[in-house]
CSV table of C-alpha atoms and ligand atoms in Angstrom, one decimal:
chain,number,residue,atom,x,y,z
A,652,UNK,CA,100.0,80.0,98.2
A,653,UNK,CA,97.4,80.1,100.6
A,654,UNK,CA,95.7,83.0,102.1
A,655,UNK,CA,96.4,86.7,101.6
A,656,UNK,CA,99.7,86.8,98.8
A,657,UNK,CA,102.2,89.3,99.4
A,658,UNK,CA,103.7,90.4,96.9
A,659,UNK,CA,106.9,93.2,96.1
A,660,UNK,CA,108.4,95.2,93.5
A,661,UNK,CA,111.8,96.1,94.1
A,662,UNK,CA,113.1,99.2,92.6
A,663,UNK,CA,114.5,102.7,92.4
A,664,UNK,CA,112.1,104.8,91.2
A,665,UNK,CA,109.3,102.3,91.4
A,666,UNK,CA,106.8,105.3,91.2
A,667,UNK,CA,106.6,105.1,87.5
A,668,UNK,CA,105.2,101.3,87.6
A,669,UNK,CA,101.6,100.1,86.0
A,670,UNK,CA,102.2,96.5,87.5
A,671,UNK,CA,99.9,97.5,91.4
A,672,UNK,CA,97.1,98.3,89.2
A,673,UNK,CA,97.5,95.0,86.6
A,674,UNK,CA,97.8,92.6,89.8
A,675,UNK,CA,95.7,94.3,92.2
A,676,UNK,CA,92.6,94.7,89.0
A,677,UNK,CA,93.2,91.2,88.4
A,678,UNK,CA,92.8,90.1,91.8
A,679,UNK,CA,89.6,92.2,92.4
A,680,UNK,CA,87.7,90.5,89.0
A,681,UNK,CA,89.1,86.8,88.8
A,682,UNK,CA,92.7,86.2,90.6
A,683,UNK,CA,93.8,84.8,93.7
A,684,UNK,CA,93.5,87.5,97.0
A,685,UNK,CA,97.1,89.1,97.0
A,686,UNK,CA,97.9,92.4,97.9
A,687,UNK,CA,100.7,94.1,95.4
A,688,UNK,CA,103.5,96.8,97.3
A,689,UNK,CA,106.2,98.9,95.3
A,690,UNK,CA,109.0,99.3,97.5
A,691,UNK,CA,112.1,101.6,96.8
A,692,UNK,CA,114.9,99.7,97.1
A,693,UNK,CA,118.3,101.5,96.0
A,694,UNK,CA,121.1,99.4,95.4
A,695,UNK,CA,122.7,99.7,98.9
A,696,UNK,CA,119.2,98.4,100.6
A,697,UNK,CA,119.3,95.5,98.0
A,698,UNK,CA,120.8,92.8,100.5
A,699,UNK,CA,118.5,93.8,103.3
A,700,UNK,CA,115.4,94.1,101.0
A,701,UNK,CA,116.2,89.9,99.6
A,702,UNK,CA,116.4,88.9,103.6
A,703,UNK,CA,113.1,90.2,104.6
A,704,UNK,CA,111.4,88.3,101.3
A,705,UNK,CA,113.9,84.8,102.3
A,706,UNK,CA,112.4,86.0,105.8
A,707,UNK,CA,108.7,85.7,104.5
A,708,UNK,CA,107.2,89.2,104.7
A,709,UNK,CA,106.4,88.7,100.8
A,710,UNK,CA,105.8,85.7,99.2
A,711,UNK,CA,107.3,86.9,95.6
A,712,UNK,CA,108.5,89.7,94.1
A,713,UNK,CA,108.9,91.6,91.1
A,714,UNK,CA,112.3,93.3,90.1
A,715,UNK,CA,112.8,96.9,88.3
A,716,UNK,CA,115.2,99.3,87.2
A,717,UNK,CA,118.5,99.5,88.5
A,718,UNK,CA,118.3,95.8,89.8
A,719,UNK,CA,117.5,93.2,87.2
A,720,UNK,CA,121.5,92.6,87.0
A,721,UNK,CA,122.4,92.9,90.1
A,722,UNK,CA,120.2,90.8,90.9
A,723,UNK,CA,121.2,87.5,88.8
A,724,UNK,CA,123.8,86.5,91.4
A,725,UNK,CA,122.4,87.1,94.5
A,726,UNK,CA,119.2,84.7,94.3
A,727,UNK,CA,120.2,81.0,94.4
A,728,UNK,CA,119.0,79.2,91.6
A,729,UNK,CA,118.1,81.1,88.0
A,730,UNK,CA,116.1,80.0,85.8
A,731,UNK,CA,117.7,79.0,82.0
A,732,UNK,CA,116.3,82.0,80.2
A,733,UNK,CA,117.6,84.4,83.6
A,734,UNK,CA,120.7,82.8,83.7
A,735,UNK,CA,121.4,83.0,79.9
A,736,UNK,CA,120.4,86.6,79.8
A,737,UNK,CA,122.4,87.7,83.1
A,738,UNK,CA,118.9,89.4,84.3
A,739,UNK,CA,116.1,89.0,86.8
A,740,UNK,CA,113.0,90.4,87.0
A,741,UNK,CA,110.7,87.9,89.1
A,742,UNK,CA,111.7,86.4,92.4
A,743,UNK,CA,109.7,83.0,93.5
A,744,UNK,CA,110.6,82.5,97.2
A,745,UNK,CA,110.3,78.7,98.0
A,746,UNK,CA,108.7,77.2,101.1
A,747,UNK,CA,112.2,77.4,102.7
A,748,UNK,CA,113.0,81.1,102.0
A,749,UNK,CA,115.5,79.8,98.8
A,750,UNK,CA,115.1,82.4,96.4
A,751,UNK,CA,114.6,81.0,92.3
A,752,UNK,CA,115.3,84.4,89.8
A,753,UNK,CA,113.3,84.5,86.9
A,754,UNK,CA,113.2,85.8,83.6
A,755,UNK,CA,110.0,86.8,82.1
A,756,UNK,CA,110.8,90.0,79.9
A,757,UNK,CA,112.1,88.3,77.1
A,758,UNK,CA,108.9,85.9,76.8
A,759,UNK,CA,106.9,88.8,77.9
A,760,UNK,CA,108.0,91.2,74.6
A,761,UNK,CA,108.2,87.8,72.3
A,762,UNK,CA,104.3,86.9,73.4
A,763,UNK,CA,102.9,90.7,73.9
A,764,UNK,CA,104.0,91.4,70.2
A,765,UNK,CA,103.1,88.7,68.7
A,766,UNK,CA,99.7,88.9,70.4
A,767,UNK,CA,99.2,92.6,69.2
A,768,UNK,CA,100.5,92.3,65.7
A,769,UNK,CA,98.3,88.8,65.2
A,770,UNK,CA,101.4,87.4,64.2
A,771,UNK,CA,104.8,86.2,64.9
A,772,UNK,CA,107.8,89.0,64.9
A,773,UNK,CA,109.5,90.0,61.6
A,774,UNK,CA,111.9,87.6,60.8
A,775,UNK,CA,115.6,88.8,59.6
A,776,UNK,CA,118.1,91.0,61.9
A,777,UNK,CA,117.2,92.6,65.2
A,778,UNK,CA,118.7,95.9,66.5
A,779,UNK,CA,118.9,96.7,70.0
A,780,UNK,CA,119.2,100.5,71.2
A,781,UNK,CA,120.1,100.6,75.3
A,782,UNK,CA,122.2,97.9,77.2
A,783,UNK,CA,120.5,97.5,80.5
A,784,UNK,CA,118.5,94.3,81.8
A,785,UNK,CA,115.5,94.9,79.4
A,786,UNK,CA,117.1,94.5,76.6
A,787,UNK,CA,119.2,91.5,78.1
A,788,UNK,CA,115.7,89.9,78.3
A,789,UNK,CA,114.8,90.6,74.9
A,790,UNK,CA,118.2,90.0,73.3
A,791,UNK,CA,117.6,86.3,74.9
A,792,UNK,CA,114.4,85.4,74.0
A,793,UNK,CA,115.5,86.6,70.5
A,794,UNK,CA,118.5,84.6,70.3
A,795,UNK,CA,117.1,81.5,71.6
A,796,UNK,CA,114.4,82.0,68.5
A,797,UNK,CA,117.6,81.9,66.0
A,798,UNK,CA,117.2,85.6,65.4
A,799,UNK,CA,120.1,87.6,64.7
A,800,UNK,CA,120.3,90.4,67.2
A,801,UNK,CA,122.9,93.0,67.3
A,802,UNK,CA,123.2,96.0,70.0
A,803,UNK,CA,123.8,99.4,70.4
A,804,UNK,CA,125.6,101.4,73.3
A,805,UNK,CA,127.4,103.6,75.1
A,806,UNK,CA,129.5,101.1,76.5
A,807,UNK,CA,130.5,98.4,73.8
A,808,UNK,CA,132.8,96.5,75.2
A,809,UNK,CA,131.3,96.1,78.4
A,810,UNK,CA,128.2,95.0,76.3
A,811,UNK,CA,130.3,92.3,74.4
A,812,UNK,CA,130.8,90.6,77.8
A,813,UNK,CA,127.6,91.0,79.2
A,814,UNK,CA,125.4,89.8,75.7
A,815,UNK,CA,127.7,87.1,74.8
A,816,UNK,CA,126.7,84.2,73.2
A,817,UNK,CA,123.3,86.5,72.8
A,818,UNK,CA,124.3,89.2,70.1
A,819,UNK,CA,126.1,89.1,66.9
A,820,UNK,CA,128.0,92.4,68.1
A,821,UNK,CA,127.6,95.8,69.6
A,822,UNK,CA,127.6,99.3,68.5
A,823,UNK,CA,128.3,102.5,69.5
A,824,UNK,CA,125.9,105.4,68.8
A,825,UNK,CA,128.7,106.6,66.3
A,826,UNK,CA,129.9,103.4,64.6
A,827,UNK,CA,130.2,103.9,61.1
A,828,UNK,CA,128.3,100.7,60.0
A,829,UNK,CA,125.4,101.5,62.4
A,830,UNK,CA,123.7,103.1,59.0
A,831,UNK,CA,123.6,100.2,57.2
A,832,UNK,CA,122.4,97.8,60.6
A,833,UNK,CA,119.6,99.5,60.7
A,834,UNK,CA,118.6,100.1,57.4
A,835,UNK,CA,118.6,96.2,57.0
A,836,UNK,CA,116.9,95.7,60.5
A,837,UNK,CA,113.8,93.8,60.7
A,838,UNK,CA,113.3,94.8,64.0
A,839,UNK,CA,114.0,98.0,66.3
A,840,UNK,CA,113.5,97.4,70.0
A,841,UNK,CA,114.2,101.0,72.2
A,842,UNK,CA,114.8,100.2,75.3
A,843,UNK,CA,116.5,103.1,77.1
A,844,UNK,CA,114.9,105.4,78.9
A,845,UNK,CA,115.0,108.1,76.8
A,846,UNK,CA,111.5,109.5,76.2
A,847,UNK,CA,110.1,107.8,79.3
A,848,UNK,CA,108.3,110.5,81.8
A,849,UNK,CA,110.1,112.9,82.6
A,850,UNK,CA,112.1,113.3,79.3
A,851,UNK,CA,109.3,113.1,76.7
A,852,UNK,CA,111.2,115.5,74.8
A,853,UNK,CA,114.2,113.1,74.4
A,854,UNK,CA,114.9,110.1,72.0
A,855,UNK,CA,117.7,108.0,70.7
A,856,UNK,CA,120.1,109.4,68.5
A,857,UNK,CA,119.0,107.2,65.9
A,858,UNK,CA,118.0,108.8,62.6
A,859,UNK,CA,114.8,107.7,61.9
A,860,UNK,CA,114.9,107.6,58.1
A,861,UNK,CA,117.5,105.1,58.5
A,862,UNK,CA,114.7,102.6,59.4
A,863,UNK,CA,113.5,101.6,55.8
A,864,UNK,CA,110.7,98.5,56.7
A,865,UNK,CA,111.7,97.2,60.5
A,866,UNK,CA,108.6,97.0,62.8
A,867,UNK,CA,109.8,99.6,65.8
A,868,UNK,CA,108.8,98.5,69.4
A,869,UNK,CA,109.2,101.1,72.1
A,870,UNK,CA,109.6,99.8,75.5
A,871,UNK,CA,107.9,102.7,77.6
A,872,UNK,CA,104.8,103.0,77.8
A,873,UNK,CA,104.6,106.3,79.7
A,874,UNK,CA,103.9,108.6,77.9
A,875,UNK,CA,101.8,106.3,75.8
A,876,UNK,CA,103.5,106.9,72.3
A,877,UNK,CA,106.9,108.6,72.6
A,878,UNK,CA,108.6,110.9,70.4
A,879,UNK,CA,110.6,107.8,68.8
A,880,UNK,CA,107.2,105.9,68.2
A,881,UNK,CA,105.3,109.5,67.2
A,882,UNK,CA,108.7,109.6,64.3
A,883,UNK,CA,108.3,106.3,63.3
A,884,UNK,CA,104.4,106.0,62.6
A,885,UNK,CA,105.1,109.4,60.8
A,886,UNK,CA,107.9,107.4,58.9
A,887,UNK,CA,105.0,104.2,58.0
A,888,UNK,CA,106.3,102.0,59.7
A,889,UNK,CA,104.5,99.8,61.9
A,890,UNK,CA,104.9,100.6,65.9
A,891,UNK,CA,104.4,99.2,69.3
A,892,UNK,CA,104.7,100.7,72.7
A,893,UNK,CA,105.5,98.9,75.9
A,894,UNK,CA,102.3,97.7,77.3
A,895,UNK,CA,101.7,94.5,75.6
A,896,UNK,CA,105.5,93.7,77.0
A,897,UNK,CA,104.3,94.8,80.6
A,898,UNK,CA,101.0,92.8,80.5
A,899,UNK,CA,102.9,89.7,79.0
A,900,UNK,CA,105.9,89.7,81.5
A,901,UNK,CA,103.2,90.5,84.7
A,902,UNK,CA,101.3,87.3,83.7
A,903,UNK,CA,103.9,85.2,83.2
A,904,UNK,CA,105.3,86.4,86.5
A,905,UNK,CA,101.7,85.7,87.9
A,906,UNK,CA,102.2,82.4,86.1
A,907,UNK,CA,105.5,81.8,88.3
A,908,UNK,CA,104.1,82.6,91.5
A,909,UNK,CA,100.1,81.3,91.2
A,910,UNK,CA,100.3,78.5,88.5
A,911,UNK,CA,99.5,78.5,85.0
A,912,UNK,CA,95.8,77.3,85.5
A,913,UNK,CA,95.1,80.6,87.7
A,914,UNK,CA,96.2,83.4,85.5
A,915,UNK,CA,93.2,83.0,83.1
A,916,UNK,CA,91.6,86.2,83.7
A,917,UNK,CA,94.7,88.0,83.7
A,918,UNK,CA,94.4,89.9,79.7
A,919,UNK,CA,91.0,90.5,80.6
A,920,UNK,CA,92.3,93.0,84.0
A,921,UNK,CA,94.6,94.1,81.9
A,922,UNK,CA,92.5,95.5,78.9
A,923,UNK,CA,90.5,96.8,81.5
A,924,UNK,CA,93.5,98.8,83.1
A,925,UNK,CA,94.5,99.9,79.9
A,926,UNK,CA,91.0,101.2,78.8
A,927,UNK,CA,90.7,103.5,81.9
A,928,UNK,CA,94.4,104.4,81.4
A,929,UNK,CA,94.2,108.6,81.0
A,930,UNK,CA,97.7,108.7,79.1
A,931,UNK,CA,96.0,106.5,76.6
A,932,UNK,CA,93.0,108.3,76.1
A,933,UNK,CA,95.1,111.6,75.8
A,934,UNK,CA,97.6,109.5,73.1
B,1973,NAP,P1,118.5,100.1,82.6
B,1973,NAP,O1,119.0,98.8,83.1
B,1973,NAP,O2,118.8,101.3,83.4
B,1973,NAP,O3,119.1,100.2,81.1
B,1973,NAP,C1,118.8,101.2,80.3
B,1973,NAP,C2,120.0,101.3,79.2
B,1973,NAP,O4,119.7,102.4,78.4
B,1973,NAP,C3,121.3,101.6,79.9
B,1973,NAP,O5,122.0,100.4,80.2
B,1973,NAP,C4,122.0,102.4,78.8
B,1973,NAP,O6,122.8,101.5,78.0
B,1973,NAP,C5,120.9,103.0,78.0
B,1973,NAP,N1,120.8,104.5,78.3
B,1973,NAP,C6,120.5,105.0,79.5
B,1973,NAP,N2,120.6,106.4,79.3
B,1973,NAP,C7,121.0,106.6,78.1
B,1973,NAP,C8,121.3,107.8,77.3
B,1973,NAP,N3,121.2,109.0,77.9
B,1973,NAP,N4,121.8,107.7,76.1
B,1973,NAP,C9,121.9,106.5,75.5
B,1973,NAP,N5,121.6,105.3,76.2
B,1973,NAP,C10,121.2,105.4,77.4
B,1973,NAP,O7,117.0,100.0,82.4
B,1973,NAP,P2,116.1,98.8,81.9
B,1973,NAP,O8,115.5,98.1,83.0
B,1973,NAP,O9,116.8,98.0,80.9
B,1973,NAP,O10,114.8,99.6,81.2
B,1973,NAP,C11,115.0,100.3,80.0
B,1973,NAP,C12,113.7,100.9,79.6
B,1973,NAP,O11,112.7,99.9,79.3
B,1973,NAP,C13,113.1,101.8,80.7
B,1973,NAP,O12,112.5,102.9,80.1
B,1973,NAP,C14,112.0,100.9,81.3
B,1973,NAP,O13,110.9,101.6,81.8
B,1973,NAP,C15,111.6,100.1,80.1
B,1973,NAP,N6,111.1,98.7,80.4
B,1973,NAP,C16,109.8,98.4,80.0
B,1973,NAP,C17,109.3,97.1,80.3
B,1973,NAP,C18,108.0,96.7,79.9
B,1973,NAP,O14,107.4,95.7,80.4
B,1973,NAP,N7,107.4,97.5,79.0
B,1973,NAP,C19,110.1,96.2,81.1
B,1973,NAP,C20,111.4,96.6,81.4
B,1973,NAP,C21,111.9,97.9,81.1
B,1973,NAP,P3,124.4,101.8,77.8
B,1973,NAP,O15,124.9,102.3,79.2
B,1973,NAP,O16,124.8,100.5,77.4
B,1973,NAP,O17,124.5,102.8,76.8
């Protein structure tokens, strides 16, 4: 890319998004000039929205909640790790307007973890709470690591088609055996909305004293820590929020759409987002 990049997030809310600030701070201190716009897209204004970026008013963009399904068949080429989880989240729009979906979730929760904990993710079974296009992400990039990963829902059998060759099953909230899962899990990844802003007050049905040693990664990161993280630290067990995922994802999609060689100074924007970030001083 030369000049000024454009760049989009497609989404409906897309008020709720950190990723302006991360590109727009990284820009400003070391990254390429590029100017970062959420866009509310809802799903009707999906089609219209992919023609202006084939059209070239932005040179890439980013994909959010309800989309990242959606989205998976209307781009033209996927990547293996998009097509393999059924989910998009970064579009790279080729000189001809052919638009490549990408996944960078998964490898964005596998790396932000790992880089917070100092060391690779518990080995041994991985439970999944929320089947949406995060989770399809994550469930990917856990599965193509050998891990077993199983998932829990609302909407099982719709899950079984949409995770398979991903998951070693799916649950619903009331299965008998979910007890058991998750007293054996190694791993519990929450990635539902529930707690997110403006539902602090909510979490997953999941009794926390089920979880008996698996480290507990929350997806949101606003508020900061939510009420499933605040039970599980109170529990001992070890707990993540959502940041390192959103950090990891945004430079890998800066990776996409910039090269590898420019992204560089990305963690260092990002640490400095995070330490002017009120909701984390107030955590
Ligand atoms: P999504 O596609 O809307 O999926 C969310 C899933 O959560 C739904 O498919 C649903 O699964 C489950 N769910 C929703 N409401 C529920 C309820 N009341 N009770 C039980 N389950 C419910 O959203 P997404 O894109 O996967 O995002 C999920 C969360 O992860 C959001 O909070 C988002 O902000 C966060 N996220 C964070 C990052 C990051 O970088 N940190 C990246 C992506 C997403 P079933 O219908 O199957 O039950």
């Amino acid at each position: 890319m030369t000049g000024i990049a454009r760049l989009a997030l497609f989404g409906h809310p897309v008020g709720h998004s950190r990723s302006a600030q991360l590109f727009e701070t990284w820009s400003a201190k070391s990254g390429p000039p590029l100017v970062y716009q959420p866009v509310e897209v809802r799903a009707e204004q999906l089609d219209a929205a992919l023609e202006r970026l084939r059209a070239g008013q932005w040179h890439g963009a980013n994909v959010t909640i309800p989309h990242k399904t959606l989205l998976a068949a209307r781009v033209d080429e996927l990547t293996p790790e998009a097509s393999r989880a059924g989910a998009v989240n970064v579009i790279v729009r080729g000189e001809d307007g052919t638009l490549l979906g990408a996944n960078t979730d998964g490898e964005g929760f596998w790396e932000g973890c790992c880089a917070t904990l100092g060391e690779p993710v518990p080995a041994g079974l991985a439970l999944i709470l929320g089947a949406g296009g995060a989770a399809r992400g994550v469930a990917e990039a856990l599965a193509r690591r050998g891990r077993e990963v199983r998932v829990v829902t609302r909407a099982p059998q719709r899950a079984v088609r949409d995770f398979a060759g991903l998951v070693a099953g799916c649950l619903d909230w009331e299965a008998p055996e979910l007890e058991s899962v998750a007293r054996a899990a190694a791993l519990v990844v929450q990635a539902t909305p529930l707690g997110m802003a403006p539902v602090e007050h909510l979490a997953p049905p999941l009794p926390i004293e089920w979880l008996e040693r698996a480290l507990v990664v929350d997806l949101v990161y606003r508020p900061w820590e939510t009420l499933f993280l605040r039970r599980a630290r109170a529990r001992g067990l070890r707990a993540l929020n959502g940041w390192p995922m959103l950090v990891h994802q945004a430079r890998l999609a800066a990776g996409l759409w910039f090269g590898i060689e420019a992204v560089r100074g990305f963690l260092e924007a990002a640490a400095e987002v995070e330490s002017r970030d009120p909701l984390r001083r107030s955590a």
